Short mmCIF file of C-alpha atoms and ligand atoms in Angstrom, two decimals:
data_model
loop_
_atom_site.label_atom_id
_atom_site.label_comp_id
_atom_site.label_asym_id
_atom_site.label_seq_id
_atom_site.Cartn_x
_atom_site.Cartn_y
_atom_site.Cartn_z
CA MET D 268 137.08 -54.43 -66.94
CA ALA D 269 137.56 -51.73 -64.31
CA THR D 270 137.28 -47.90 -65.55
CA ILE D 271 140.09 -46.44 -64.56
CA ASP D 272 139.99 -42.76 -62.49
CA PRO D 273 141.41 -39.88 -65.18
CA ILE D 274 144.27 -37.85 -63.89
CA HIS D 275 143.69 -34.36 -64.01
CA VAL D 276 146.48 -32.23 -65.46
CA ILE D 277 145.62 -28.24 -65.38
CA GLY D 278 147.94 -26.11 -68.06
CA GLY D 279 148.05 -27.22 -71.79
CA GLY D 280 151.37 -25.84 -71.93
CA LEU D 281 155.21 -28.01 -73.19
CA ALA D 282 154.59 -29.61 -70.07
CA GLY D 283 151.14 -29.82 -69.01
CA SER D 284 150.53 -31.07 -73.02
CA GLU D 285 153.63 -33.39 -72.72
CA ALA D 286 152.09 -35.12 -69.54
CA ALA D 287 149.09 -35.46 -70.51
CA TRP D 288 150.05 -37.98 -73.78
CA GLN D 289 152.68 -39.64 -71.59
CA ILE D 290 149.56 -40.60 -69.49
CA ALA D 291 147.16 -41.30 -71.94
CA GLN D 292 149.70 -43.40 -74.66
CA SER D 293 150.03 -45.57 -70.84
CA GLY D 294 146.64 -46.21 -70.87
CA VAL D 295 145.02 -44.10 -68.56
CA PRO D 296 142.52 -41.53 -68.90
CA VAL D 297 143.36 -37.90 -68.51
CA VAL D 298 140.95 -34.17 -68.51
CA LEU D 299 143.77 -31.37 -69.42
CA HIS D 300 142.32 -28.60 -68.09
CA GLU D 301 143.73 -25.24 -70.21
CA MET D 302 142.18 -21.73 -69.20
CA ARG D 303 143.19 -19.85 -72.39
CA PRO D 304 141.55 -18.48 -74.73
CA GLU D 305 138.66 -17.79 -71.72
CA ARG D 306 141.78 -16.38 -69.84
CA MET D 307 145.14 -15.25 -71.63
CA THR D 308 148.20 -14.85 -69.69
CA ASP D 309 150.69 -11.73 -70.50
CA ALA D 310 152.61 -13.41 -72.97
CA HIS D 311 150.84 -16.05 -74.69
CA LYS D 312 148.66 -15.31 -78.00
CA THR D 313 146.71 -17.90 -78.94
CA ASP D 314 144.29 -21.10 -77.51
CA GLY D 315 147.43 -23.17 -78.89
CA PHE D 316 147.92 -25.63 -76.58
CA ALA D 317 152.22 -25.44 -76.49
CA GLU D 318 152.51 -22.11 -77.48
CA LEU D 319 155.36 -21.38 -77.60
CA VAL D 320 155.93 -17.94 -76.06
CA CYS D 321 159.18 -16.30 -77.54
CA SER D 322 161.97 -17.73 -79.27
CA ASN D 323 161.43 -20.59 -81.80
CA SER D 324 164.54 -22.83 -80.75
CA PHE D 325 164.54 -25.73 -78.46
CA ARG D 326 168.59 -25.13 -79.31
CA SER D 327 171.27 -27.85 -79.75
CA ASP D 328 169.83 -30.85 -81.10
CA ASP D 329 173.68 -32.21 -80.91
CA ALA D 330 172.52 -36.14 -78.65
CA GLU D 331 176.64 -36.55 -79.23
CA THR D 332 178.33 -33.47 -77.29
CA ASN D 333 175.43 -31.42 -75.71
CA ALA D 334 173.07 -31.58 -73.14
CA VAL D 335 170.14 -29.98 -74.36
CA GLY D 336 170.66 -32.28 -77.74
CA LEU D 337 170.94 -35.04 -75.40
CA LEU D 338 167.81 -33.83 -73.46
CA HIS D 339 166.02 -34.29 -77.14
CA GLU D 340 167.34 -38.09 -77.83
CA GLU D 341 166.06 -39.65 -74.35
CA MET D 342 162.43 -38.00 -75.34
CA ARG D 343 162.85 -38.63 -78.66
CA ARG D 344 163.44 -42.22 -77.37
CA ALA D 345 160.46 -42.21 -74.62
CA GLY D 346 157.92 -41.23 -77.36
CA SER D 347 157.91 -37.94 -76.86
CA LEU D 348 155.12 -35.75 -78.52
CA ILE D 349 156.57 -32.58 -77.79
CA MET D 350 159.71 -33.90 -80.00
CA ALA D 351 157.52 -35.42 -82.23
CA ALA D 352 156.19 -32.60 -83.51
CA ALA D 353 158.79 -29.86 -83.62
CA ASP D 354 160.81 -33.27 -85.61
CA VAL D 355 157.61 -33.00 -88.23
CA HIS D 356 158.08 -29.07 -88.27
CA LYS D 357 161.60 -27.93 -88.52
CA LEU D 358 163.16 -25.69 -89.77
CA PRO D 359 166.38 -24.61 -91.12
CA ALA D 360 168.73 -24.00 -88.20
CA GLY D 361 172.34 -24.69 -88.03
CA GLY D 362 172.83 -27.16 -86.20
CA ALA D 363 169.94 -26.09 -83.23
CA LEU D 364 166.15 -27.19 -83.42
CA ALA D 365 163.94 -24.06 -84.50
CA VAL D 366 160.64 -25.26 -85.34
CA ASP D 367 157.85 -23.09 -87.13
CA ARG D 368 156.02 -22.33 -84.14
CA ASP D 369 152.02 -22.44 -85.70
CA SER D 370 152.53 -25.66 -87.40
CA PHE D 371 154.29 -27.14 -83.84
CA SER D 372 151.47 -26.02 -81.99
CA ALA D 373 148.86 -26.86 -84.55
CA LEU D 374 150.14 -30.31 -84.38
CA VAL D 375 150.34 -30.70 -80.69
CA SER D 376 147.09 -29.33 -80.51
CA GLU D 377 145.62 -31.71 -82.83
CA ARG D 378 147.05 -34.74 -81.10
CA ILE D 379 145.79 -34.20 -77.89
CA ARG D 380 142.34 -33.22 -79.37
CA THR D 381 141.67 -36.11 -81.32
CA HIS D 382 143.35 -38.78 -78.38
CA PRO D 383 140.63 -41.04 -76.90
CA LEU D 384 141.51 -40.86 -73.70
CA ILE D 385 141.86 -37.26 -73.04
CA ALA D 386 139.02 -34.99 -72.86
CA CYS D 387 140.11 -31.45 -72.85
CA GLU D 388 138.17 -28.53 -70.70
CA ARG D 389 139.07 -24.86 -71.45
CA LYS D 390 138.27 -23.21 -67.85
CA GLU D 391 140.61 -21.70 -65.05
CA ILE D 392 141.58 -23.83 -62.15
CA VAL D 393 140.81 -20.66 -59.82
CA GLY D 394 142.17 -22.31 -56.44
CA LEU D 395 143.27 -25.90 -55.35
CA PRO D 396 141.98 -28.47 -57.28
CA PRO D 397 138.87 -29.96 -55.86
CA GLU D 398 139.26 -33.10 -53.20
CA ASP D 399 138.21 -35.98 -55.31
CA TRP D 400 140.45 -35.38 -58.09
CA ASN D 401 143.13 -37.34 -56.49
CA SER D 402 145.66 -37.10 -58.84
CA VAL D 403 146.77 -34.01 -60.34
CA ILE D 404 149.17 -32.57 -62.37
CA VAL D 405 149.99 -28.88 -61.49
CA ALA D 406 151.44 -27.86 -64.98
CA THR D 407 150.54 -23.70 -65.49
CA GLY D 408 153.95 -22.55 -65.85
CA PRO D 409 155.91 -19.53 -65.27
CA LEU D 410 151.95 -17.19 -65.33
CA THR D 411 151.02 -19.38 -63.59
CA SER D 412 147.02 -17.59 -62.62
CA PRO D 413 147.26 -15.62 -59.23
CA ALA D 414 144.28 -17.34 -58.06
CA LEU D 415 145.99 -20.70 -58.18
CA SER D 416 149.83 -19.05 -57.15
CA LYS D 417 148.02 -18.02 -54.26
CA ALA D 418 146.72 -21.11 -53.12
CA ILE D 419 150.01 -22.81 -53.84
CA GLN D 420 151.99 -20.46 -51.97
CA ALA D 421 149.51 -21.11 -48.86
CA LEU D 422 149.85 -24.95 -48.82
CA THR D 423 153.44 -24.90 -49.40
CA ASP D 424 154.36 -21.95 -46.44
CA GLU D 425 156.64 -21.08 -48.88
CA ASP D 426 156.75 -16.36 -48.84
CA SER D 427 156.68 -16.33 -51.81
CA LEU D 428 156.23 -17.99 -55.65
CA ALA D 429 155.68 -15.25 -58.44
CA PHE D 430 158.47 -12.65 -58.34
CA PHE D 431 161.56 -11.51 -59.68
CA ASP D 432 163.58 -14.17 -60.54
CA ALA D 433 167.18 -13.26 -59.99
CA ILE D 434 169.77 -15.68 -61.67
CA ALA D 435 173.25 -15.25 -60.68
CA PRO D 436 175.45 -16.92 -63.91
CA ILE D 437 176.76 -20.41 -62.76
CA VAL D 438 180.60 -21.86 -63.94
CA HIS D 439 181.72 -24.98 -64.61
CA ILE D 440 184.31 -25.45 -61.77
CA GLU D 441 186.91 -26.76 -64.22
CA SER D 442 186.82 -23.46 -65.79
CA VAL D 443 188.59 -21.90 -62.94
CA ASP D 444 192.22 -20.75 -62.65
CA MET D 445 192.60 -22.05 -59.31
CA SER D 446 196.19 -20.47 -59.57
CA VAL D 447 194.52 -17.08 -59.37
CA CYS D 448 191.64 -17.99 -56.77
CA TRP D 449 191.74 -19.59 -53.69
CA ARG D 450 189.08 -21.79 -51.38
CA GLN D 451 187.82 -20.03 -47.91
CA SER D 452 184.83 -18.52 -46.75
CA ARG D 453 185.12 -15.36 -44.84
CA TYR D 454 186.66 -15.61 -41.59
CA ASP D 455 187.30 -19.02 -41.89
CA LYS D 456 183.93 -19.44 -40.55
CA ALA D 457 182.53 -22.77 -41.36
CA GLY D 458 178.74 -22.41 -40.67
CA PRO D 459 176.66 -25.71 -39.86
CA ALA D 460 177.77 -27.51 -43.17
CA GLY D 461 181.15 -26.13 -44.21
CA THR D 462 184.82 -26.91 -43.72
CA GLY D 463 185.52 -22.81 -43.42
CA ALA D 464 186.69 -22.81 -47.40
CA ASP D 465 183.49 -23.16 -48.90
CA TYR D 466 183.74 -20.82 -51.04
CA ILE D 467 185.75 -19.73 -54.55
CA ASN D 468 187.35 -16.15 -54.37
CA CYS D 469 188.42 -14.46 -57.56
CA PRO D 470 190.52 -11.45 -56.32
CA LEU D 471 190.76 -7.82 -58.07
CA ASP D 472 193.02 -5.10 -57.38
CA ARG D 473 191.93 -1.08 -57.12
CA GLU D 474 192.71 -1.15 -61.02
CA GLN D 475 190.65 -4.10 -61.54
CA TYR D 476 187.47 -3.75 -59.53
CA THR D 477 187.22 0.22 -61.52
CA ALA D 478 187.41 -1.27 -64.78
CA PHE D 479 185.02 -3.54 -64.01
CA ILE D 480 182.24 -1.33 -62.44
CA GLU D 481 182.91 0.88 -65.85
CA ALA D 482 182.24 -2.27 -67.73
CA LEU D 483 179.25 -3.18 -65.45
CA ILE D 484 178.26 0.39 -66.42
CA ALA D 485 178.70 0.54 -70.09
CA GLY D 486 177.82 -2.96 -70.75
CA GLU D 487 174.32 -3.45 -72.82
CA LYS D 488 171.45 -4.35 -71.29
CA THR D 489 168.09 -6.52 -71.90
CA ASP D 490 164.96 -4.57 -70.56
CA PHE D 491 161.56 -5.46 -68.49
CA LYS D 492 158.92 -6.15 -70.49
CA ASP D 493 156.02 -4.13 -70.07
CA TRP D 494 153.99 -6.26 -67.88
CA GLU D 495 157.09 -7.30 -65.84
CA LYS D 496 157.23 -3.51 -64.92
CA SER D 497 154.37 -4.03 -62.36
CA THR D 498 155.83 -7.11 -60.71
CA PRO D 499 157.45 -6.42 -57.33
CA TYR D 500 160.73 -5.19 -56.90
CA PHE D 501 162.62 -6.84 -54.02
CA GLU D 502 165.90 -4.68 -53.41
CA GLY D 503 167.37 -7.80 -51.61
CA CYS D 504 167.95 -9.27 -55.32
CA LEU D 505 169.72 -5.38 -57.82
CA PRO D 506 171.15 -6.12 -60.84
CA ILE D 507 175.08 -5.92 -59.93
CA GLU D 508 175.12 -2.94 -62.39
CA VAL D 509 172.45 -0.95 -60.59
CA MET D 510 174.30 -1.39 -57.50
CA ALA D 511 177.83 -0.05 -59.39
CA GLU D 512 175.58 2.78 -60.71
CA ARG D 513 174.50 3.51 -57.79
CA GLY D 514 178.46 4.74 -56.67
CA ALA D 515 181.75 3.33 -57.51
CA GLU D 516 181.68 1.68 -54.27
CA THR D 517 178.43 -0.27 -53.57
CA LEU D 518 179.73 -3.53 -54.90
CA ARG D 519 182.83 -3.50 -52.95
CA PHE D 520 180.70 -3.11 -49.81
CA GLY D 521 177.72 -5.26 -51.28
CA PRO D 522 178.77 -8.67 -52.82
CA MET D 523 182.28 -8.10 -53.41
CA LYS D 524 183.46 -6.83 -50.28
CA PRO D 525 186.93 -8.22 -49.40
CA VAL D 526 186.48 -8.76 -46.03
CA GLY D 527 187.79 -12.08 -43.56
CA LEU D 528 189.53 -12.99 -47.02
CA THR D 529 192.83 -13.49 -47.22
CA ASN D 530 194.42 -14.31 -51.01
CA PRO D 531 197.50 -17.03 -49.90
CA HIS D 532 199.05 -16.80 -53.21
CA ARG D 533 200.10 -12.72 -51.99
CA GLU D 534 199.58 -13.18 -48.48
CA GLU D 535 197.19 -10.21 -49.00
CA ARG D 536 193.72 -8.63 -48.99
CA PRO D 537 192.21 -8.34 -52.04
CA TYR D 538 190.68 -4.92 -53.00
CA ALA D 539 187.24 -6.41 -53.51
CA VAL D 540 186.40 -9.90 -54.81
CA VAL D 541 184.11 -12.37 -56.37
CA GLN D 542 182.88 -15.28 -54.77
CA LEU D 543 181.84 -18.39 -55.94
CA ARG D 544 179.33 -21.20 -53.99
CA GLN D 545 179.23 -24.45 -54.62
CA ASP D 546 175.60 -24.77 -56.83
CA ASN D 547 175.24 -29.50 -57.06
CA ALA D 548 175.51 -31.87 -54.66
CA LEU D 549 178.72 -33.41 -57.30
CA GLY D 550 180.78 -29.70 -57.05
CA THR D 551 181.19 -29.25 -60.81
CA LEU D 552 178.54 -26.72 -60.79
CA TRP D 553 179.89 -22.69 -58.75
CA ASN D 554 176.81 -20.20 -58.57
CA MET D 555 178.58 -16.52 -58.58
CA VAL D 556 177.48 -14.95 -55.21
CA GLY D 557 175.20 -12.08 -55.75
CA PHE D 558 175.93 -11.67 -59.21
CA GLN D 559 172.45 -11.20 -60.85
CA THR D 560 172.06 -9.46 -63.60
CA LYS D 561 170.46 -7.68 -66.94
CA LEU D 562 172.98 -7.80 -69.06
CA LYS D 563 172.67 -9.27 -72.55
CA TYR D 564 174.29 -12.77 -73.06
CA GLY D 565 177.23 -11.64 -74.76
CA GLU D 566 178.09 -8.88 -72.74
CA GLN D 567 177.99 -11.28 -69.51
CA SER D 568 180.45 -13.60 -71.03
CA ARG D 569 183.11 -10.68 -71.83
CA VAL D 570 182.87 -8.81 -69.16
CA PHE D 571 183.09 -11.57 -66.60
CA ARG D 572 185.70 -12.86 -67.89
CA THR D 573 187.75 -10.26 -66.94
CA ILE D 574 187.44 -10.98 -63.34
CA PRO D 575 191.14 -12.88 -62.28
CA GLY D 576 190.94 -16.65 -62.53
CA LEU D 577 187.38 -16.22 -64.51
CA GLU D 578 189.57 -15.72 -67.93
CA LYS D 579 188.58 -18.80 -69.38
CA ALA D 580 185.02 -19.61 -67.47
CA GLU D 581 182.57 -21.29 -69.26
CA PHE D 582 179.25 -20.78 -68.32
CA ALA D 583 176.36 -23.64 -66.79
CA ARG D 584 173.61 -20.74 -67.21
CA LEU D 585 174.48 -16.91 -67.67
CA GLY D 586 172.31 -14.36 -65.28
CA GLY D 587 168.85 -12.86 -65.65
CA LEU D 588 165.92 -10.67 -64.08
CA HIS D 589 162.38 -12.28 -65.21
CA ARG D 590 159.12 -12.96 -63.66
CA ASN D 591 158.69 -16.56 -63.13
CA THR D 592 156.73 -18.43 -60.62
CA PHE D 593 158.46 -21.68 -59.07
CA LEU D 594 158.75 -23.81 -55.90
CA ASN D 595 161.38 -24.37 -53.82
CA SER D 596 161.27 -27.66 -55.62
CA PRO D 597 163.91 -29.83 -53.07
CA LYS D 598 162.51 -29.08 -50.07
CA LEU D 599 159.06 -29.07 -51.11
CA LEU D 600 158.50 -32.17 -54.00
CA ASP D 601 159.34 -35.39 -53.54
CA ARG D 602 161.53 -37.35 -56.07
CA SER D 603 158.47 -38.33 -57.97
CA LEU D 604 157.61 -34.71 -58.23
CA ARG D 605 154.95 -34.90 -55.36
CA LEU D 606 153.97 -32.11 -53.07
CA LYS D 607 155.31 -34.12 -50.00
CA ALA D 608 152.71 -31.42 -47.91
CA ALA D 609 149.61 -32.94 -50.08
CA PRO D 610 151.14 -36.03 -52.17
CA ARG D 611 147.95 -35.76 -54.88
CA LEU D 612 149.48 -33.19 -56.28
CA ARG D 613 152.55 -33.51 -58.85
CA PHE D 614 154.51 -30.74 -60.37
CA ALA D 615 155.35 -30.21 -63.59
CA GLY D 616 157.47 -27.87 -66.00
CA GLN D 617 158.89 -24.47 -65.45
CA VAL D 618 156.75 -24.23 -62.21
CA THR D 619 159.20 -27.23 -60.55
CA GLY D 620 162.62 -24.76 -61.09
CA VAL D 621 163.80 -25.47 -64.78
CA GLU D 622 164.41 -23.01 -67.19
CA GLY D 623 163.45 -23.67 -70.99
CA TYR D 624 160.66 -25.18 -73.53
CA VAL D 625 162.43 -28.79 -73.41
CA GLU D 626 162.94 -28.77 -69.97
CA SER D 627 160.16 -27.91 -69.34
CA ALA D 628 158.53 -30.40 -71.82
CA ALA D 629 160.89 -33.12 -70.12
CA ILE D 630 160.06 -32.51 -66.67
CA GLY D 631 156.33 -33.00 -68.06
CA LEU D 632 157.29 -36.40 -69.66
CA LEU D 633 158.08 -37.92 -66.04
CA ALA D 634 155.38 -36.14 -64.67
CA GLY D 635 153.36 -38.07 -66.77
CA ARG D 636 154.50 -41.51 -66.51
CA PHE D 637 155.19 -41.52 -62.78
CA ALA D 638 151.20 -40.58 -62.39
CA ALA D 639 149.94 -42.77 -64.65
CA ALA D 640 152.35 -45.68 -63.37
CA GLU D 641 151.01 -45.12 -59.75
CA ARG D 642 147.48 -44.95 -61.62
CA GLN D 643 148.09 -48.38 -62.09
CA GLY D 644 149.07 -49.56 -58.75
CA GLU D 645 153.56 -49.58 -60.15
CA THR D 646 156.45 -47.66 -59.17
CA LEU D 647 158.21 -46.26 -61.39
CA SER D 648 161.78 -45.39 -60.51
CA ALA D 649 163.19 -42.48 -61.66
CA PRO D 650 165.63 -42.11 -64.59
CA PRO D 651 169.39 -42.86 -63.64
CA PRO D 652 171.48 -39.68 -62.59
CA THR D 653 173.82 -39.94 -65.67
CA THR D 654 171.08 -39.29 -68.03
CA ALA D 655 170.03 -36.12 -69.22
CA LEU D 656 166.10 -36.85 -67.77
CA GLY D 657 167.92 -37.83 -64.37
CA ALA D 658 170.00 -35.36 -64.15
CA LEU D 659 167.60 -32.74 -64.37
CA LEU D 660 165.38 -34.73 -61.69
CA GLY D 661 167.53 -34.87 -59.70
CA HIS D 662 168.44 -30.98 -59.69
CA ILE D 663 165.28 -29.78 -58.92
CA THR D 664 164.39 -32.71 -56.26
CA GLY D 665 167.97 -32.43 -54.44
CA GLY D 666 170.59 -32.62 -56.52
CA HIS D 667 171.10 -28.85 -56.04
CA ILE D 668 172.65 -27.77 -52.27
CA ALA D 669 170.35 -25.46 -50.28
CA GLY D 670 171.93 -22.59 -49.04
CA GLU D 671 170.00 -19.91 -47.59
CA GLU D 672 171.70 -15.83 -48.47
CA GLU D 673 172.57 -13.57 -45.77
CA ASP D 674 169.48 -11.82 -46.48
CA GLY D 675 167.14 -15.61 -46.07
CA LYS D 676 165.90 -16.06 -49.45
CA ARG D 677 166.59 -19.00 -50.84
CA SER D 678 169.14 -19.63 -52.86
CA PHE D 679 167.10 -22.37 -55.37
CA GLN D 680 167.26 -21.19 -58.92
CA PRO D 681 165.82 -22.69 -62.35
CA MET D 682 168.40 -24.39 -64.45
CA ASN D 683 168.44 -25.50 -67.80
CA VAL D 684 170.15 -28.70 -68.49
CA ASN D 685 173.83 -29.39 -68.43
CA PHE D 686 176.81 -31.47 -68.46
CA GLY D 687 177.18 -30.00 -64.61
CA LEU D 688 174.11 -31.98 -63.69
CA PHE D 689 175.77 -35.21 -64.35
CA PRO D 690 178.53 -37.42 -62.39
CA PRO D 691 181.77 -37.11 -64.44
CA ALA D 692 182.35 -39.75 -66.57
CA GLU D 693 186.21 -40.03 -68.08
CA ALA D 694 187.24 -39.44 -71.26
CA VAL D 695 188.25 -42.20 -73.30
CA THR D 696 191.33 -42.43 -74.89
CA PRO D 697 191.47 -44.46 -78.30
CA ALA D 698 193.29 -47.26 -77.88
CA GLY D 699 197.32 -46.98 -78.51
CA GLY D 700 196.28 -43.60 -79.25
CA LYS D 701 197.96 -40.29 -77.76
CA ARG D 702 197.05 -38.67 -74.67
CA LEU D 703 194.09 -36.53 -75.08
CA LYS D 704 194.63 -32.89 -73.98
CA GLY D 705 192.21 -29.53 -74.04
CA GLN D 706 189.50 -28.84 -76.65
CA GLU D 707 189.92 -32.93 -77.91
CA LYS D 708 189.34 -34.04 -74.28
CA ALA D 709 186.70 -31.62 -73.61
CA MET D 710 184.92 -33.47 -76.51
CA ALA D 711 186.04 -36.66 -75.41
CA ARG D 712 184.18 -36.14 -72.06
CA LYS D 713 180.95 -35.20 -73.51
CA ARG D 714 181.03 -38.09 -75.58
CA ALA D 715 181.47 -40.44 -73.13
CA LEU D 716 178.37 -38.74 -70.85
CA THR D 717 176.03 -38.88 -73.72
CA SER D 718 177.31 -42.27 -74.90
CA ARG D 719 176.59 -43.25 -71.13
CA ALA D 720 173.39 -41.83 -70.85
CA LEU D 721 171.63 -43.38 -74.09
CA ARG D 722 172.87 -46.34 -73.00
CA ASP D 723 170.97 -46.00 -69.29
CA ILE D 724 167.38 -44.38 -70.78
CA ASP D 725 167.26 -47.00 -72.93
CA ALA D 726 167.73 -49.68 -70.19
CA TRP D 727 165.04 -47.41 -68.09
CA LEU D 728 162.66 -47.55 -70.99
CA SER D 729 162.80 -50.67 -71.19
CA ALA D 730 162.88 -51.96 -67.88
CA PRO D 731 159.31 -53.63 -66.82
CA GLY D 732 157.03 -51.34 -66.02
CA LEU D 733 155.46 -48.24 -67.26
CA GLN D 734 154.99 -49.45 -71.46
CA ARG D 735 153.84 -47.33 -74.13
CA THR D 736 150.43 -48.67 -75.90
CA ALA D 737 151.24 -47.18 -79.43
C1 FAD B 184 158.12 -13.74 -71.78
C2 FAD B 184 158.78 -15.39 -71.06
C3 FAD B 184 159.28 -15.45 -72.48
C4 FAD B 184 160.43 -17.01 -72.59
N1 FAD B 184 161.46 -17.60 -73.45
C5 FAD B 184 161.65 -18.66 -73.89
C6 FAD B 184 162.49 -19.11 -74.97
O1 FAD B 184 162.84 -18.11 -75.56
N2 FAD B 184 162.79 -20.19 -74.57
C7 FAD B 184 162.48 -20.91 -73.72
O2 FAD B 184 163.15 -22.65 -73.88
N3 FAD B 184 161.70 -20.61 -72.87
C8 FAD B 184 161.12 -19.38 -72.47
N4 FAD B 184 160.54 -18.75 -71.80
C9 FAD B 184 160.73 -20.09 -70.32
C10 FAD B 184 159.98 -21.40 -71.02
O3 FAD B 184 160.45 -22.24 -71.48
C11 FAD B 184 158.80 -21.12 -70.92
O4 FAD B 184 158.06 -20.57 -70.46
C12 FAD B 184 157.46 -22.48 -71.40
O5 FAD B 184 156.84 -22.11 -71.98
C13 FAD B 184 157.57 -23.47 -69.88
O6 FAD B 184 156.59 -24.72 -70.22
P1 FAD B 184 155.42 -24.72 -69.19
O7 FAD B 184 154.83 -26.44 -69.23
O8 FAD B 184 155.92 -25.09 -67.61
O9 FAD B 184 154.58 -23.65 -69.19
P2 FAD B 184 153.80 -23.14 -70.18
O10 FAD B 184 154.07 -23.49 -71.59
O11 FAD B 184 153.63 -21.30 -70.10
O12 FAD B 184 152.38 -23.50 -70.01
C14 FAD B 184 150.95 -23.55 -68.98
C15 FAD B 184 149.94 -22.77 -69.66
O13 FAD B 184 148.77 -22.86 -68.25
C16 FAD B 184 148.10 -22.20 -68.63
N5 FAD B 184 147.49 -21.38 -66.83
C17 FAD B 184 147.78 -21.05 -66.39
N6 FAD B 184 147.12 -21.16 -65.06
C18 FAD B 184 146.36 -21.75 -65.10
C19 FAD B 184 144.93 -21.39 -64.52
N7 FAD B 184 144.93 -21.49 -63.22
N8 FAD B 184 144.33 -22.64 -65.29
C20 FAD B 184 144.41 -23.73 -66.37
N9 FAD B 184 145.39 -23.20 -66.87
C21 FAD B 184 146.55 -22.29 -67.19
C22 FAD B 184 148.91 -20.94 -69.25
O14 FAD B 184 147.64 -20.55 -69.71
C23 FAD B 184 149.36 -22.29 -70.36
O15 FAD B 184 149.26 -22.51 -71.39
C24 FAD B 184 160.38 -17.89 -71.74
C25 FAD B 184 159.06 -17.73 -70.07
C26 FAD B 184 158.32 -16.38 -70.26
C27 FAD B 184 157.66 -15.59 -69.56
#
């Protein structure tokens, strides 16, 4: 039998371990390169594969009405090592899947080390991988070592790769009260791809604005970690509460400026506005423009729900500001996660612009399957966009609307899996039953999304092409 060239995976974290496993399980050899313990990151403490650097939770395990729970289930069906190890070492945590971090990482490490098709090399990859590695998955995470990070940055021609990730909250459109808000771009400007009504505007009067500024300043914030304090900090992405502290009017002359806007509900210019901009091609998710923040999550929900029109806002993602390394994936990666400028390099994990342990592992799973299929002379189609795996892949390779901020910064930001990334599904009304309303309707809609997803992932997994060997 002809020997198959190995695929090289760089980084033995959540994504790299899963990618290596998926490749090996398909019968293709892998070399997994991990720099720990020779060189540690600022957050990792062990030499184990798939070390959880902070919380020990994989979040909700409810596959019926929660998007990350659905992602768990899809990954289980795809033979995920990360999910198998999490299931073995789960701890009591209500509806969440929490794990014993040491036993979890030990099991992943053992499965990787003992797999006959996986070789492990403990060394930092300090620049672009050698040219004769013709299929490589880069899964080096948010704390990618500087030498590799610089080499990737040079290859992608991007201004920056490692920086503070200024994340603004994202709202589900159906939770915005449009009897208070309205759609309008400043001065009705249409721009290159717009209509003149591209933003949703939430108006504040003087009293509401003053109360909002006070709440921002008083709100509880999260602290920077010591090693984050040395990361360069851009004036262009100051947290809103820092702007608020600089003076009562700073935000009204910044992201909350009311110029060029007229509130049609009152035929007047608002005192201040919060603008929402479409974030995904489906039009289901809208981000709060310029609202990066270090407020604690609970505080964000409380304070932002005081904004008129957002009283019942459901957040697909809350804001944050932390050190990260990720690519401008919608521009740089193709649909199978290859770098367009150098297709021998695939990317996986947090570095592709997903957020979270499970999401990182999920993209590792897909990158591994794509690479293994390619090595075997096959082309693996992407999972359908109706599945959690497909929806997440869609977000990083095309679903995000690529807008440029006024200061030229890219707008693509990391994302957790959430139902806003899925094409809508109608809630199923029980035969002969009454019309569903409110919370009941929302739950029925989620059930419709998840049952469609599981049906579609089963079809994708059983399609001819890559099959698991064990
Ligand atoms: C401080 C911090 C806390 C976080 N907390 C959470 C949380 O609580 N919950 C959550 O869901 N997500 C959290 N995240 C986000 C994210 O989910 C995790 O970082 C996750 O581990 C990402 O998975 P990954 O596989 O992409 O990267 P990692 O798991 O970080 O794996 C990358 C691996 O690549 C190795 N590596 C890096 N550079 C090189 C190189 N040049 N050569 C060889 N190896 C290299 C690293 O040593 C590491 O083992 C956190 C992130 C950070 C930075």
